[in-house]
mmCIF file with all atom_site columns, C-alpha atoms in Angstrom:
data_model
loop_
_atom_site.group_PDB
_atom_site.id
_atom_site.type_symbol
_atom_site.label_atom_id
_atom_site.label_alt_id
_atom_site.label_comp_id
_atom_site.label_asym_id
_atom_site.label_entity_id
_atom_site.label_seq_id
_atom_site.pdbx_PDB_ins_code
_atom_site.Cartn_x
_atom_site.Cartn_y
_atom_site.Cartn_z
_atom_site.occupancy
_atom_site.B_iso_or_equiv
_atom_site.pdbx_formal_charge
_atom_site.auth_seq_id
_atom_site.auth_comp_id
_atom_site.auth_asym_id
_atom_site.auth_atom_id
_atom_site.pdbx_PDB_model_num
ATOM 1   C CA . MET A 1 1   ? -12.480 39.233 10.449 1.00 0.00 ? 1   MET A CA 1
ATOM 2   C CA . MET A 1 2   ? -9.868  38.827 7.733  1.00 0.00 ? 2   MET A CA 1
ATOM 3   C CA . ILE A 1 3   ? -8.319  35.408 7.068  1.00 0.00 ? 3   ILE A CA 1
ATOM 4   C CA . VAL A 1 4   ? -4.694  35.339 5.903  1.00 0.00 ? 4   VAL A CA 1
ATOM 5   C CA . GLY A 1 5   ? -2.918  32.262 4.541  1.00 0.00 ? 5   GLY A CA 1
ATOM 6   C CA . LEU A 1 6   ? 0.796   31.939 5.308  1.00 0.00 ? 6   LEU A CA 1
ATOM 7   C CA . THR A 1 7   ? 2.719   29.478 3.183  1.00 0.00 ? 7   THR A CA 1
ATOM 8   C CA . GLY A 1 8   ? 6.184   28.560 1.922  1.00 0.00 ? 8   GLY A CA 1
ATOM 9   C CA . GLY A 1 9   ? 8.199   25.545 0.834  1.00 0.00 ? 9   GLY A CA 1
ATOM 10  C CA . ILE A 1 10  ? 9.727   23.179 3.354  1.00 0.00 ? 10  ILE A CA 1
ATOM 11  C CA . GLY A 1 11  ? 12.602  24.904 5.181  1.00 0.00 ? 11  GLY A CA 1
ATOM 12  C CA . SER A 1 12  ? 11.602  28.379 3.990  1.00 0.00 ? 12  SER A CA 1
ATOM 13  C CA . GLY A 1 13  ? 11.001  29.508 7.567  1.00 0.00 ? 13  GLY A CA 1
ATOM 14  C CA . LYS A 1 14  ? 7.242   30.008 7.522  1.00 0.00 ? 14  LYS A CA 1
ATOM 15  C CA . SER A 1 15  ? 7.032   28.838 11.159 1.00 0.00 ? 15  SER A CA 1
ATOM 16  C CA . THR A 1 16  ? 9.646   31.458 12.100 1.00 0.00 ? 16  THR A CA 1
ATOM 17  C CA . VAL A 1 17  ? 7.571   34.122 10.345 1.00 0.00 ? 17  VAL A CA 1
ATOM 18  C CA . ALA A 1 18  ? 4.398   32.796 12.031 1.00 0.00 ? 18  ALA A CA 1
ATOM 19  C CA . LYS A 1 19  ? 6.042   33.230 15.456 1.00 0.00 ? 19  LYS A CA 1
ATOM 20  C CA . MET A 1 20  ? 6.920   36.838 14.569 1.00 0.00 ? 20  MET A CA 1
ATOM 21  C CA . PHE A 1 21  ? 3.255   37.541 13.775 1.00 0.00 ? 21  PHE A CA 1
ATOM 22  C CA . GLU A 1 22  ? 2.230   35.850 17.051 1.00 0.00 ? 22  GLU A CA 1
ATOM 23  C CA . GLU A 1 23  ? 4.606   38.174 18.926 1.00 0.00 ? 23  GLU A CA 1
ATOM 24  C CA . LEU A 1 24  ? 2.663   41.075 17.366 1.00 0.00 ? 24  LEU A CA 1
ATOM 25  C CA . GLY A 1 25  ? -0.553  39.649 18.825 1.00 0.00 ? 25  GLY A CA 1
ATOM 26  C CA . VAL A 1 26  ? -1.880  37.878 15.731 1.00 0.00 ? 26  VAL A CA 1
ATOM 27  C CA . PRO A 1 27  ? -3.467  34.453 16.389 1.00 0.00 ? 27  PRO A CA 1
ATOM 28  C CA . VAL A 1 28  ? -1.816  31.788 14.197 1.00 0.00 ? 28  VAL A CA 1
ATOM 29  C CA . TYR A 1 29  ? -3.322  28.391 13.404 1.00 0.00 ? 29  TYR A CA 1
ATOM 30  C CA . ASP A 1 30  ? -0.552  25.840 12.770 1.00 0.00 ? 30  ASP A CA 1
ATOM 31  C CA . SER A 1 31  ? -2.113  23.462 10.232 1.00 0.00 ? 31  SER A CA 1
ATOM 32  C CA . ASP A 1 32  ? 0.741   20.956 10.411 1.00 0.00 ? 32  ASP A CA 1
ATOM 33  C CA . LYS A 1 33  ? 0.503   20.637 14.197 1.00 0.00 ? 33  LYS A CA 1
ATOM 34  C CA . GLU A 1 34  ? -3.295  20.490 14.123 1.00 0.00 ? 34  GLU A CA 1
ATOM 35  C CA . ALA A 1 35  ? -3.240  17.893 11.316 1.00 0.00 ? 35  ALA A CA 1
ATOM 36  C CA . LYS A 1 36  ? -1.026  15.623 13.448 1.00 0.00 ? 36  LYS A CA 1
ATOM 37  C CA . GLN A 1 37  ? -3.457  16.119 16.337 1.00 0.00 ? 37  GLN A CA 1
ATOM 38  C CA . LEU A 1 38  ? -6.482  15.272 14.193 1.00 0.00 ? 38  LEU A CA 1
ATOM 39  C CA . MET A 1 39  ? -4.715  12.254 12.657 1.00 0.00 ? 39  MET A CA 1
ATOM 40  C CA . ALA A 1 40  ? -4.069  11.043 16.205 1.00 0.00 ? 40  ALA A CA 1
ATOM 41  C CA . THR A 1 41  ? -7.483  11.773 17.755 1.00 0.00 ? 41  THR A CA 1
ATOM 42  C CA . SER A 1 42  ? -10.243 11.819 15.118 1.00 0.00 ? 42  SER A CA 1
ATOM 43  C CA . ILE A 1 43  ? -11.734 8.323  14.770 1.00 0.00 ? 43  ILE A CA 1
ATOM 44  C CA . LYS A 1 44  ? -13.079 9.148  11.298 1.00 0.00 ? 44  LYS A CA 1
ATOM 45  C CA . VAL A 1 45  ? -9.667  10.409 10.093 1.00 0.00 ? 45  VAL A CA 1
ATOM 46  C CA . LYS A 1 46  ? -7.839  7.430  11.656 1.00 0.00 ? 46  LYS A CA 1
ATOM 47  C CA . GLU A 1 47  ? -10.146 4.886  10.023 1.00 0.00 ? 47  GLU A CA 1
ATOM 48  C CA . SER A 1 48  ? -9.751  6.556  6.614  1.00 0.00 ? 48  SER A CA 1
ATOM 49  C CA . ILE A 1 49  ? -5.929  6.596  6.920  1.00 0.00 ? 49  ILE A CA 1
ATOM 50  C CA . ILE A 1 50  ? -5.805  2.905  7.901  1.00 0.00 ? 50  ILE A CA 1
ATOM 51  C CA . GLU A 1 51  ? -8.078  2.073  4.973  1.00 0.00 ? 51  GLU A CA 1
ATOM 52  C CA . LEU A 1 52  ? -5.766  3.993  2.620  1.00 0.00 ? 52  LEU A CA 1
ATOM 53  C CA . LEU A 1 53  ? -2.306  3.094  3.952  1.00 0.00 ? 53  LEU A CA 1
ATOM 54  C CA . GLY A 1 54  ? -2.805  -0.023 6.084  1.00 0.00 ? 54  GLY A CA 1
ATOM 55  C CA . ALA A 1 55  ? -2.793  -0.964 9.765  1.00 0.00 ? 55  ALA A CA 1
ATOM 56  C CA . ALA A 1 56  ? 0.915   -0.050 10.110 1.00 0.00 ? 56  ALA A CA 1
ATOM 57  C CA . SER A 1 57  ? -0.134  3.635  9.906  1.00 0.00 ? 57  SER A CA 1
ATOM 58  C CA . TYR A 1 58  ? -0.654  3.455  13.685 1.00 0.00 ? 58  TYR A CA 1
ATOM 59  C CA . VAL A 1 59  ? 1.428   1.660  16.301 1.00 0.00 ? 59  VAL A CA 1
ATOM 60  C CA . ASP A 1 60  ? -0.425  1.129  19.598 1.00 0.00 ? 60  ASP A CA 1
ATOM 61  C CA . GLY A 1 61  ? -2.857  3.858  18.537 1.00 0.00 ? 61  GLY A CA 1
ATOM 62  C CA . THR A 1 62  ? -0.062  6.350  17.826 1.00 0.00 ? 62  THR A CA 1
ATOM 63  C CA . LEU A 1 63  ? 0.490   7.803  14.353 1.00 0.00 ? 63  LEU A CA 1
ATOM 64  C CA . ASN A 1 64  ? 3.438   6.064  12.647 1.00 0.00 ? 64  ASN A CA 1
ATOM 65  C CA . ARG A 1 65  ? 4.881   9.136  10.960 1.00 0.00 ? 65  ARG A CA 1
ATOM 66  C CA . PRO A 1 66  ? 8.027   7.571  9.399  1.00 0.00 ? 66  PRO A CA 1
ATOM 67  C CA . TYR A 1 67  ? 5.894   4.812  7.831  1.00 0.00 ? 67  TYR A CA 1
ATOM 68  C CA . ILE A 1 68  ? 3.349   7.295  6.440  1.00 0.00 ? 68  ILE A CA 1
ATOM 69  C CA . ALA A 1 69  ? 6.059   9.669  5.152  1.00 0.00 ? 69  ALA A CA 1
ATOM 70  C CA . GLY A 1 70  ? 7.833   6.749  3.450  1.00 0.00 ? 70  GLY A CA 1
ATOM 71  C CA . LYS A 1 71  ? 4.599   5.807  1.709  1.00 0.00 ? 71  LYS A CA 1
ATOM 72  C CA . VAL A 1 72  ? 3.255   9.172  0.569  1.00 0.00 ? 72  VAL A CA 1
ATOM 73  C CA . PHE A 1 73  ? 6.277   11.345 -0.210 1.00 0.00 ? 73  PHE A CA 1
ATOM 74  C CA . THR A 1 74  ? 7.364   9.017  -3.018 1.00 0.00 ? 74  THR A CA 1
ATOM 75  C CA . ASP A 1 75  ? 3.849   8.428  -4.361 1.00 0.00 ? 75  ASP A CA 1
ATOM 76  C CA . PRO A 1 76  ? 1.984   11.576 -5.501 1.00 0.00 ? 76  PRO A CA 1
ATOM 77  C CA . ILE A 1 77  ? -1.322  9.698  -5.905 1.00 0.00 ? 77  ILE A CA 1
ATOM 78  C CA . LEU A 1 78  ? -1.231  8.351  -2.340 1.00 0.00 ? 78  LEU A CA 1
ATOM 79  C CA . LEU A 1 79  ? -0.238  11.798 -1.053 1.00 0.00 ? 79  LEU A CA 1
ATOM 80  C CA . GLU A 1 80  ? -3.202  13.374 -2.831 1.00 0.00 ? 80  GLU A CA 1
ATOM 81  C CA . LYS A 1 81  ? -5.551  10.759 -1.342 1.00 0.00 ? 81  LYS A CA 1
ATOM 82  C CA . LEU A 1 82  ? -4.139  11.380 2.147  1.00 0.00 ? 82  LEU A CA 1
ATOM 83  C CA . ASN A 1 83  ? -4.569  15.138 1.668  1.00 0.00 ? 83  ASN A CA 1
ATOM 84  C CA . LYS A 1 84  ? -8.213  14.586 0.675  1.00 0.00 ? 84  LYS A CA 1
ATOM 85  C CA . ILE A 1 85  ? -8.751  12.899 4.046  1.00 0.00 ? 85  ILE A CA 1
ATOM 86  C CA . VAL A 1 86  ? -6.858  15.416 6.193  1.00 0.00 ? 86  VAL A CA 1
ATOM 87  C CA . HIS A 1 87  ? -7.436  18.798 4.494  1.00 0.00 ? 87  HIS A CA 1
ATOM 88  C CA . PRO A 1 88  ? -11.255 18.992 4.794  1.00 0.00 ? 88  PRO A CA 1
ATOM 89  C CA . ALA A 1 89  ? -10.999 18.003 8.483  1.00 0.00 ? 89  ALA A CA 1
ATOM 90  C CA . ILE A 1 90  ? -8.404  20.742 9.046  1.00 0.00 ? 90  ILE A CA 1
ATOM 91  C CA . ARG A 1 91  ? -10.458 23.320 7.148  1.00 0.00 ? 91  ARG A CA 1
ATOM 92  C CA . SER A 1 92  ? -13.552 22.854 9.297  1.00 0.00 ? 92  SER A CA 1
ATOM 93  C CA . HIS A 1 93  ? -11.438 22.793 12.502 1.00 0.00 ? 93  HIS A CA 1
ATOM 94  C CA . PHE A 1 94  ? -9.684  26.012 11.419 1.00 0.00 ? 94  PHE A CA 1
ATOM 95  C CA . LEU A 1 95  ? -12.959 27.826 10.688 1.00 0.00 ? 95  LEU A CA 1
ATOM 96  C CA . GLU A 1 96  ? -14.294 26.902 14.139 1.00 0.00 ? 96  GLU A CA 1
ATOM 97  C CA . TRP A 1 97  ? -11.042 28.161 15.691 1.00 0.00 ? 97  TRP A CA 1
ATOM 98  C CA . ALA A 1 98  ? -11.147 31.408 13.661 1.00 0.00 ? 98  ALA A CA 1
ATOM 99  C CA . LYS A 1 99  ? -14.697 32.158 14.852 1.00 0.00 ? 99  LYS A CA 1
ATOM 100 C CA . ALA A 1 100 ? -13.452 32.150 18.447 1.00 0.00 ? 100 ALA A CA 1
ATOM 101 C CA . GLN A 1 101 ? -10.772 34.823 17.782 1.00 0.00 ? 101 GLN A CA 1
ATOM 102 C CA . THR A 1 102 ? -11.376 38.535 18.366 1.00 0.00 ? 102 THR A CA 1
ATOM 103 C CA . THR A 1 103 ? -8.480  40.152 16.467 1.00 0.00 ? 103 THR A CA 1
ATOM 104 C CA . PRO A 1 104 ? -8.778  42.124 13.170 1.00 0.00 ? 104 PRO A CA 1
ATOM 105 C CA . TYR A 1 105 ? -7.186  39.214 11.302 1.00 0.00 ? 105 TYR A CA 1
ATOM 106 C CA . VAL A 1 106 ? -5.947  35.663 11.855 1.00 0.00 ? 106 VAL A CA 1
ATOM 107 C CA . ILE A 1 107 ? -3.314  33.596 10.067 1.00 0.00 ? 107 ILE A CA 1
ATOM 108 C CA . GLN A 1 108 ? -3.509  29.994 8.938  1.00 0.00 ? 108 GLN A CA 1
ATOM 109 C CA . GLU A 1 109 ? 0.003   28.623 8.501  1.00 0.00 ? 109 GLU A CA 1
ATOM 110 C CA . THR A 1 110 ? -0.219  25.879 5.883  1.00 0.00 ? 110 THR A CA 1
ATOM 111 C CA . ALA A 1 111 ? 2.169   24.334 3.374  1.00 0.00 ? 111 ALA A CA 1
ATOM 112 C CA . LEU A 1 112 ? 0.111   23.729 0.247  1.00 0.00 ? 112 LEU A CA 1
ATOM 113 C CA . ILE A 1 113 ? -2.162  26.704 -0.450 1.00 0.00 ? 113 ILE A CA 1
ATOM 114 C CA . PHE A 1 114 ? -1.220  27.119 -4.113 1.00 0.00 ? 114 PHE A CA 1
ATOM 115 C CA . GLU A 1 115 ? -0.604  23.425 -4.794 1.00 0.00 ? 115 GLU A CA 1
ATOM 116 C CA . ASN A 1 116 ? -4.206  22.783 -3.708 1.00 0.00 ? 116 ASN A CA 1
ATOM 117 C CA . ASP A 1 117 ? -5.505  25.830 -5.592 1.00 0.00 ? 117 ASP A CA 1
ATOM 118 C CA . ALA A 1 118 ? -6.893  27.040 -2.252 1.00 0.00 ? 118 ALA A CA 1
ATOM 119 C CA . GLN A 1 119 ? -5.871  30.727 -2.435 1.00 0.00 ? 119 GLN A CA 1
ATOM 120 C CA . ASP A 1 120 ? -9.522  31.752 -2.892 1.00 0.00 ? 120 ASP A CA 1
ATOM 121 C CA . LYS A 1 121 ? -10.231 30.560 0.664  1.00 0.00 ? 121 LYS A CA 1
ATOM 122 C CA . TYR A 1 122 ? -8.125  33.461 1.996  1.00 0.00 ? 122 TYR A CA 1
ATOM 123 C CA . ASP A 1 123 ? -8.553  37.229 1.953  1.00 0.00 ? 123 ASP A CA 1
ATOM 124 C CA . SER A 1 124 ? -4.763  37.580 1.557  1.00 0.00 ? 124 SER A CA 1
ATOM 125 C CA . THR A 1 125 ? -1.828  35.196 1.130  1.00 0.00 ? 125 THR A CA 1
ATOM 126 C CA . ILE A 1 126 ? 1.793   35.550 2.280  1.00 0.00 ? 126 ILE A CA 1
ATOM 127 C CA . LEU A 1 127 ? 4.580   33.518 0.678  1.00 0.00 ? 127 LEU A CA 1
ATOM 128 C CA . VAL A 1 128 ? 7.839   32.952 2.591  1.00 0.00 ? 128 VAL A CA 1
ATOM 129 C CA . THR A 1 129 ? 10.839  32.019 0.430  1.00 0.00 ? 129 THR A CA 1
ATOM 130 C CA . ALA A 1 130 ? 14.523  31.158 0.779  1.00 0.00 ? 130 ALA A CA 1
ATOM 131 C CA . PRO A 1 131 ? 17.026  29.658 -1.697 1.00 0.00 ? 131 PRO A CA 1
ATOM 132 C CA . LEU A 1 132 ? 16.613  25.881 -2.133 1.00 0.00 ? 132 LEU A CA 1
ATOM 133 C CA . THR A 1 133 ? 20.154  25.070 -0.931 1.00 0.00 ? 133 THR A CA 1
ATOM 134 C CA . LEU A 1 134 ? 19.508  26.939 2.321  1.00 0.00 ? 134 LEU A CA 1
ATOM 135 C CA . ARG A 1 135 ? 16.094  25.271 2.743  1.00 0.00 ? 135 ARG A CA 1
ATOM 136 C CA . LEU A 1 136 ? 17.591  21.785 2.282  1.00 0.00 ? 136 LEU A CA 1
ATOM 137 C CA . GLN A 1 137 ? 20.337  22.551 4.803  1.00 0.00 ? 137 GLN A CA 1
ATOM 138 C CA . ARG A 1 138 ? 17.822  23.856 7.370  1.00 0.00 ? 138 ARG A CA 1
ATOM 139 C CA . VAL A 1 139 ? 15.585  20.784 7.132  1.00 0.00 ? 139 VAL A CA 1
ATOM 140 C CA . MET A 1 140 ? 18.474  18.289 7.201  1.00 0.00 ? 140 MET A CA 1
ATOM 141 C CA . GLU A 1 141 ? 19.738  19.930 10.409 1.00 0.00 ? 141 GLU A CA 1
ATOM 142 C CA . ARG A 1 142 ? 16.272  20.332 11.959 1.00 0.00 ? 142 ARG A CA 1
ATOM 143 C CA . ASP A 1 143 ? 14.899  16.847 11.202 1.00 0.00 ? 143 ASP A CA 1
ATOM 144 C CA . LYS A 1 144 ? 18.242  14.960 11.217 1.00 0.00 ? 144 LYS A CA 1
ATOM 145 C CA . VAL A 1 145 ? 17.456  13.437 7.814  1.00 0.00 ? 145 VAL A CA 1
ATOM 146 C CA . GLU A 1 146 ? 19.380  12.706 4.627  1.00 0.00 ? 146 GLU A CA 1
ATOM 147 C CA . LYS A 1 147 ? 19.258  15.127 1.708  1.00 0.00 ? 147 LYS A CA 1
ATOM 148 C CA . LYS A 1 148 ? 17.247  12.667 -0.428 1.00 0.00 ? 148 LYS A CA 1
ATOM 149 C CA . ALA A 1 149 ? 14.390  12.598 2.114  1.00 0.00 ? 149 ALA A CA 1
ATOM 150 C CA . VAL A 1 150 ? 14.112  16.402 1.947  1.00 0.00 ? 150 VAL A CA 1
ATOM 151 C CA . VAL A 1 151 ? 14.370  16.485 -1.855 1.00 0.00 ? 151 VAL A CA 1
ATOM 152 C CA . ASP A 1 152 ? 11.540  13.905 -2.067 1.00 0.00 ? 152 ASP A CA 1
ATOM 153 C CA . ARG A 1 153 ? 9.343   16.244 -0.029 1.00 0.00 ? 153 ARG A CA 1
ATOM 154 C CA . THR A 1 154 ? 10.201  19.321 -2.113 1.00 0.00 ? 154 THR A CA 1
ATOM 155 C CA . LYS A 1 155 ? 9.134   17.453 -5.285 1.00 0.00 ? 155 LYS A CA 1
ATOM 156 C CA . ASN A 1 156 ? 5.545   17.585 -4.022 1.00 0.00 ? 156 ASN A CA 1
ATOM 157 C CA . GLN A 1 157 ? 5.689   21.369 -3.702 1.00 0.00 ? 157 GLN A CA 1
ATOM 158 C CA . MET A 1 158 ? 5.304   23.994 -6.420 1.00 0.00 ? 158 MET A CA 1
ATOM 159 C CA . GLU A 1 159 ? 8.369   26.042 -7.398 1.00 0.00 ? 159 GLU A CA 1
ATOM 160 C CA . ASP A 1 160 ? 8.651   29.408 -5.608 1.00 0.00 ? 160 ASP A CA 1
ATOM 161 C CA . GLY A 1 161 ? 8.617   31.282 -8.927 1.00 0.00 ? 161 GLY A CA 1
ATOM 162 C CA . GLU A 1 162 ? 5.192   29.796 -9.699 1.00 0.00 ? 162 GLU A CA 1
ATOM 163 C CA . LYS A 1 163 ? 3.878   30.520 -6.191 1.00 0.00 ? 163 LYS A CA 1
ATOM 164 C CA . LEU A 1 164 ? 4.969   34.162 -6.466 1.00 0.00 ? 164 LEU A CA 1
ATOM 165 C CA . LYS A 1 165 ? 2.480   34.631 -9.325 1.00 0.00 ? 165 LYS A CA 1
ATOM 166 C CA . HIS A 1 166 ? -0.361  33.807 -6.917 1.00 0.00 ? 166 HIS A CA 1
ATOM 167 C CA . ALA A 1 167 ? 0.809   35.312 -3.590 1.00 0.00 ? 167 ALA A CA 1
ATOM 168 C CA . ASP A 1 168 ? -0.426  38.718 -2.413 1.00 0.00 ? 168 ASP A CA 1
ATOM 169 C CA . TYR A 1 169 ? 2.661   39.348 -0.238 1.00 0.00 ? 169 TYR A CA 1
ATOM 170 C CA . HIS A 1 170 ? 6.199   37.963 -0.251 1.00 0.00 ? 170 HIS A CA 1
ATOM 171 C CA . ILE A 1 171 ? 8.782   37.729 2.536  1.00 0.00 ? 171 ILE A CA 1
ATOM 172 C CA . GLU A 1 172 ? 12.289  36.513 1.724  1.00 0.00 ? 172 GLU A CA 1
ATOM 173 C CA . ASN A 1 173 ? 13.672  34.833 4.829  1.00 0.00 ? 173 ASN A CA 1
ATOM 174 C CA . LEU A 1 174 ? 17.470  35.032 4.687  1.00 0.00 ? 174 LEU A CA 1
ATOM 175 C CA . ASP A 1 175 ? 18.355  37.366 7.531  1.00 0.00 ? 175 ASP A CA 1
ATOM 176 C CA . LEU A 1 176 ? 16.252  37.244 10.724 1.00 0.00 ? 176 LEU A CA 1
ATOM 177 C CA . ALA A 1 177 ? 16.455  40.983 11.447 1.00 0.00 ? 177 ALA A CA 1
ATOM 178 C CA . LYS A 1 178 ? 15.331  41.856 7.890  1.00 0.00 ? 178 LYS A CA 1
ATOM 179 C CA . THR A 1 179 ? 12.566  39.234 8.072  1.00 0.00 ? 179 THR A CA 1
ATOM 180 C CA . GLU A 1 180 ? 11.320  40.699 11.355 1.00 0.00 ? 180 GLU A CA 1
ATOM 181 C CA . ALA A 1 181 ? 11.297  44.207 9.879  1.00 0.00 ? 181 ALA A CA 1
ATOM 182 C CA . ALA A 1 182 ? 9.351   42.938 6.847  1.00 0.00 ? 182 ALA A CA 1
ATOM 183 C CA . VAL A 1 183 ? 6.800   41.232 9.121  1.00 0.00 ? 183 VAL A CA 1
ATOM 184 C CA . LYS A 1 184 ? 6.228   44.465 11.072 1.00 0.00 ? 184 LYS A CA 1
ATOM 185 C CA . VAL A 1 185 ? 5.633   46.438 7.866  1.00 0.00 ? 185 VAL A CA 1
ATOM 186 C CA . LEU A 1 186 ? 3.295   43.750 6.531  1.00 0.00 ? 186 LEU A CA 1
ATOM 187 C CA . HIS A 1 187 ? 1.394   43.592 9.831  1.00 0.00 ? 187 HIS A CA 1
ATOM 188 C CA . LEU A 1 188 ? 0.502   47.297 9.482  1.00 0.00 ? 188 LEU A CA 1
ATOM 189 C CA . LYS A 1 189 ? -0.652  46.743 5.885  1.00 0.00 ? 189 LYS A CA 1
ATOM 190 C CA . LEU A 1 190 ? -2.815  43.813 6.941  1.00 0.00 ? 190 LEU A CA 1
ATOM 191 C CA . LEU A 1 191 ? -4.334  45.772 9.842  1.00 0.00 ? 191 LEU A CA 1
ATOM 192 C CA . ALA A 1 192 ? -5.236  48.555 7.401  1.00 0.00 ? 192 ALA A CA 1
ATOM 193 C CA . LYS A 1 193 ? -6.783  46.047 4.995  1.00 0.00 ? 193 LYS A CA 1
ATOM 194 C CA . ALA A 1 194 ? -8.635  44.249 7.825  1.00 0.00 ? 194 ALA A CA 1
ATOM 195 C CA . SER A 1 195 ? -10.192 47.529 8.979  1.00 0.00 ? 195 SER A CA 1
ATOM 196 C CA . LYS A 1 196 ? -12.227 47.546 5.746  1.00 0.00 ? 196 LYS A CA 1
ATOM 197 C CA . PHE A 1 197 ? -13.839 44.152 6.564  1.00 0.00 ? 197 PHE A CA 1
#
C-alpha cells in the first residue's frame, strides 16, 4: 500500500482537499483530529504535556486548547517540545490505522511534513496552497479569531515557496470546481503509481 502525505499552511484548504479524496474512496487520516484525541485520552501523552506546560493544560481532564495555543504558538522552543511528545504518538497510531486499510493508497493529512523534515516517511506528498491574504481571511472567519492569532500560527510554518521545492504534487486551492478537477486528475496518477507497489 502506498502512503501519501497531504499538507498545506493554515487556511490553505487541505481539509477541503482531503474530503474530496475521501469522496473518491480514499481513506484519509486526519492527524489534527487524532492528535486532539490522543492528547485527551493517552495517559502517557497527558502526563508529558502537563510536565511541559503545567497543570492548566487540562481543565477537569479536558484539554485546555486556548491555554496551550497561547503558550506554544508564541514560543518556538515550547512548540517543538510539544511536537516531540505528540508526533511520535500520532505516527505509530497512523501506521496501525494504515495497516487496517485495503485501498491502493491512503492519505495522512498533516500540517508540518516539510517543517519536520518528514517527507521521507511518505511515498508521495501533496501540497495545497492559497495566497496568504485568503488563508488569513478563511481562518479568521472559521475560528472567530483576530488576525494576530492567525499570523502567530503561520510564523511556525515554512513558506509555500520553500515547501514547493519538496512536494511531489501541488494543488492551488482558489476555486472549488478547479480544485475538485485537480484532485480527480491527481487521484488517477496516484492509483497508477500505487499499482507498482
